[in-house]
Amino acid sequence: MDHALSPLLIRIAEALERLAPPAPAPADFSAARLFRHDPETGGFHPAPDYPLSLDSLVGVERQKARFVENLERFAQGLPANHVLLWGVRGTGKSSIAKAAFMAVGGGYEALKLVEV
């Protein structure tokens, strides 16, 4: 490399370092059981525990049982399936996921839920 270009390239590299956004702080997953992901910063923010109990969701008994069974298998490190919940807005997809997590997650310290 040409030695005359070296100081210029160093200045450019230093300027790029100053312009780059700071690296996100490492996530502290011991701070909570529920987290929200912030896509702008890439960070994970603790969220309060979900207050709705799984028993409060009525009319979806079979779905709740299958969801909890699958989540418990996942938490125990056993084979488990991915879960796809679909439906129009307001049908309880997030509620069943969070309520099932709160019902199962208390027995597994390492199990965390991240809302994306």
Rosetta silent file (secondary structure, phi, psi, omega in degrees, C-alpha in Angstrom):
SEQUENCE: MDHALSPLLIRIAEALERLAPPAPAPADFSAARLFRHDPETGGFHPAPDYPLSLDSLVGVERQKARFVENLERFAQGLPANHVLLWGVRGTGKSSIAKAAFMAVGGGYEALKLVEV
SCORE:     score description
SCORE:     0.000 S_00000001
   1 L     0.000  147.253  179.633    0.000    0.000    0.000 S_00000001
   2 L   -69.883  125.238 -178.178    1.142    3.534   -0.719 S_00000001
   3 L   -66.806  -19.577  178.116    2.474    5.098    2.518 S_00000001
   4 L   -73.604  -27.153  179.668    1.084    8.487    1.487 S_00000001
   5 L   -82.251  -20.298 -175.099   -2.469    7.077    1.641 S_00000001
   6 H   -55.881  -49.172  179.432   -2.071    5.534    5.082 S_00000001
   7 H   -62.847  -35.946  179.120   -2.801    8.716    7.141 S_00000001
   8 H   -66.313  -43.864  178.817   -5.818    9.490    4.965 S_00000001
   9 H   -65.781  -35.341  177.186   -7.221    5.978    5.359 S_00000001
  10 H   -65.530  -43.493  178.239   -6.675    6.132    9.126 S_00000001
  11 H   -62.179  -40.910  179.098   -8.580    9.453    9.291 S_00000001
  12 H   -64.431  -44.653  179.967  -11.448    7.977    7.253 S_00000001
  13 H   -63.021  -41.589  178.501  -11.600    4.894    9.465 S_00000001
  14 H   -65.373  -38.342  178.332  -11.606    7.017   12.644 S_00000001
  15 H   -65.901  -40.041  177.237  -14.374    9.221   11.234 S_00000001
  16 H   -64.776  -37.931  177.126  -16.475    6.167   10.420 S_00000001
  17 H   -62.478  -39.787  179.549  -15.970    4.855   13.954 S_00000001
  18 H   -68.268  -34.082 -178.114  -17.246    8.158   15.380 S_00000001
  19 H   -79.869  -23.011 -176.857  -20.316    8.097   13.105 S_00000001
  20 L   -67.032  142.106  177.804  -21.243    4.478   13.813 S_00000001
  21 L   -67.040  151.225  179.527  -24.004    3.969   16.369 S_00000001
  22 L   -66.792  150.763  177.855  -22.880    2.569   19.685 S_00000001
  23 L   -65.948  141.037  179.499  -23.216   -1.154   20.152 S_00000001
  24 L   -64.414  147.285  178.070  -26.362   -2.106   22.053 S_00000001
  25 L   -64.826  144.141  179.058  -25.875   -2.950   25.684 S_00000001
  26 L   -62.390  141.529 -177.478  -25.870   -6.678   26.308 S_00000001
  27 L   -69.920  136.785  175.880  -29.286   -7.941   27.325 S_00000001
  28 L  -101.407   89.140 -176.140  -29.792   -8.729   30.991 S_00000001
  29 L   -76.759   -0.190  174.706  -32.138  -11.680   30.744 S_00000001
  30 L   -87.345   -6.410 -175.420  -32.077  -12.121   34.507 S_00000001
  31 L   -75.830  -22.406 -177.047  -34.059   -8.875   34.896 S_00000001
  32 L  -164.747  179.562  174.952  -37.450  -10.385   33.975 S_00000001
  33 L  -102.733  -25.953  178.790  -39.239  -13.311   32.355 S_00000001
  34 E  -112.690  141.467 -179.672  -40.866  -11.294   29.561 S_00000001
  35 E  -138.035  155.302  172.304  -39.014   -9.003   27.176 S_00000001
  36 E  -117.548  136.144  178.482  -39.773   -6.761   24.235 S_00000001
  37 E   -91.965  131.105  177.010  -37.335   -6.456   21.350 S_00000001
  38 E  -100.256  108.524 -175.808  -36.658   -2.951   20.061 S_00000001
  39 L   -66.746  -24.948 -179.156  -35.826   -3.253   16.346 S_00000001
  40 L   -71.336  -40.296 -177.675  -34.318    0.232   16.148 S_00000001
  41 L  -101.732  -16.730 -176.438  -31.681   -0.361   18.820 S_00000001
  42 L    78.675    6.872 -176.925  -31.559   -4.139   18.745 S_00000001
  43 E   -88.591  165.891  177.245  -32.027   -4.124   22.511 S_00000001
  44 E  -118.332  123.259 -176.552  -34.230   -6.239   24.748 S_00000001
  45 E  -110.008  131.656  178.394  -36.329   -4.414   27.335 S_00000001
  46 E   -61.455  143.445  177.992  -37.850   -6.143   30.376 S_00000001
  47 E  -122.171  154.183  179.023  -41.652   -6.223   30.409 S_00000001
  48 L   -68.270  155.334  176.362  -43.966   -6.774   33.362 S_00000001
  49 L   -57.988  146.727 -178.089  -45.383  -10.232   33.996 S_00000001
  50 L   -76.540  125.334 -172.051  -48.573  -10.921   32.060 S_00000001
  51 L   -81.330  -17.780 -174.980  -51.546  -10.562   34.434 S_00000001
  52 L   -81.476  128.418  179.078  -54.112  -12.723   32.606 S_00000001
  53 L   -82.156  156.917 -179.994  -54.298  -16.342   33.783 S_00000001
  54 H   -63.627  -31.033  179.093  -54.625  -19.183   31.314 S_00000001
  55 H   -67.268  -20.099 -179.801  -57.937  -20.160   32.934 S_00000001
  56 H   -73.141  -18.570  179.485  -59.389  -16.800   31.896 S_00000001
  57 L   -87.501  113.059 -175.806  -59.257  -17.812   28.235 S_00000001
  58 L  -109.241  152.396  176.820  -62.436  -19.753   27.516 S_00000001
  59 L    87.523   -0.360 -179.932  -63.511  -21.731   24.487 S_00000001
  60 L  -130.848   41.486 -174.880  -60.010  -22.783   23.489 S_00000001
  61 H   -60.564  -45.955 -178.986  -59.395  -25.594   25.972 S_00000001
  62 H   -63.525  -42.346  179.991  -57.895  -28.020   23.441 S_00000001
  63 H   -65.118  -41.176  178.752  -55.593  -25.347   22.011 S_00000001
  64 H   -62.079  -45.262 -178.438  -54.460  -24.277   25.491 S_00000001
  65 H   -62.103  -43.730  179.899  -53.697  -27.867   26.479 S_00000001
  66 H   -67.172  -39.726 -179.776  -51.667  -28.510   23.313 S_00000001
  67 H   -63.896  -47.189 -179.244  -49.831  -25.210   23.619 S_00000001
  68 H   -64.683  -42.587  178.996  -48.904  -25.828   27.273 S_00000001
  69 H   -59.744  -45.650 -179.551  -47.855  -29.422   26.553 S_00000001
  70 H   -65.486  -41.151 -179.867  -45.610  -28.282   23.704 S_00000001
  71 H   -65.775  -39.362  177.554  -44.145  -25.426   25.774 S_00000001
  72 H   -65.081  -40.567  176.679  -43.360  -27.774   28.669 S_00000001
  73 H   -61.956  -42.837  177.919  -41.608  -30.181   26.301 S_00000001
  74 H   -60.870  -45.080 -177.919  -39.580  -27.289   24.905 S_00000001
  75 H   -64.875  -30.185 -179.777  -38.638  -26.093   28.408 S_00000001
  76 L   -85.344   -2.582 -179.505  -37.491  -29.597   29.361 S_00000001
  77 L    81.183   14.345  177.549  -35.285  -29.836   26.266 S_00000001
  78 L   -87.981  164.357  176.859  -37.473  -32.512   24.689 S_00000001
  79 L   -57.968  133.770  179.846  -38.545  -32.463   21.048 S_00000001
  80 L  -141.541  160.324 -179.310  -41.163  -29.771   20.528 S_00000001
  81 L   -98.366  155.056  168.270  -42.916  -28.216   17.558 S_00000001
  82 L   -70.247  155.807 -178.634  -42.894  -24.665   16.335 S_00000001
  83 L  -121.163  130.746  175.094  -46.198  -22.938   16.926 S_00000001
  84 L  -119.208  113.658  176.506  -48.055  -20.839   14.399 S_00000001
  85 L  -103.106  127.305 -178.958  -51.021  -18.935   15.756 S_00000001
  86 L  -132.930  153.228  179.828  -53.148  -17.287   13.105 S_00000001
  87 L   156.771  171.025  179.963  -56.330  -15.300   13.114 S_00000001
  88 L   -72.351  166.452 -179.922  -57.636  -11.785   12.845 S_00000001
  89 L   -57.839  141.095  174.215  -56.634   -9.082   15.294 S_00000001
  90 L    84.811    9.570 -178.975  -58.066   -9.427   18.763 S_00000001
  91 L   -92.208    1.351  172.731  -58.658  -13.179   18.738 S_00000001
  92 L    97.991   17.760 -179.242  -56.214  -13.876   21.589 S_00000001
  93 H   -61.674  -51.053  179.354  -53.083  -15.119   19.838 S_00000001
  94 H   -67.981  -36.187 -178.934  -50.717  -13.106   22.011 S_00000001
  95 H   -63.636  -43.282 -179.664  -52.845  -13.678   25.089 S_00000001
  96 H   -67.909  -37.527  179.242  -52.696  -17.457   24.824 S_00000001
  97 H   -65.850  -46.704 -178.580  -48.942  -17.375   24.205 S_00000001
  98 H   -69.656  -41.841 -179.422  -48.221  -15.073   27.153 S_00000001
  99 H   -66.448  -40.342  177.238  -50.682  -16.751   29.529 S_00000001
 100 H   -64.900  -41.073  177.504  -49.314  -20.217   28.683 S_00000001
 101 H   -61.195  -43.936 -179.729  -45.783  -18.942   29.197 S_00000001
 102 H   -64.615  -34.475  179.728  -46.705  -17.503   32.597 S_00000001
 103 H   -71.365  -36.532 -176.093  -48.327  -20.820   33.555 S_00000001
 104 H   -95.431  -37.779 -170.417  -45.325  -22.910   32.485 S_00000001
 105 H   -61.578  -25.657 -178.269  -42.407  -20.480   32.768 S_00000001
 106 L   -62.048  -27.413 -179.442  -42.387  -20.260   36.558 S_00000001
 107 L   -86.384   -3.995 -176.359  -40.977  -23.767   36.825 S_00000001
 108 L  -132.660  101.687 -175.009  -38.110  -23.101   34.405 S_00000001
 109 L   -59.340  -35.877 -174.960  -35.756  -20.274   35.344 S_00000001
 110 L   -81.444  -11.041 -177.413  -34.010  -20.204   31.962 S_00000001
 111 L   -78.419  124.513  179.916  -37.237  -19.984   29.945 S_00000001
 112 L  -128.767  153.741  176.863  -37.847  -16.430   28.654 S_00000001
 113 E  -118.364  129.267  179.844  -40.423  -14.945   26.304 S_00000001
 114 E  -118.412  122.120  176.223  -39.448  -12.247   23.812 S_00000001
 115 E   -89.585  124.303 -177.738  -42.123  -10.217   22.027 S_00000001
 116 L  -107.220    0.000    0.000  -40.951   -9.150   18.601 S_00000001
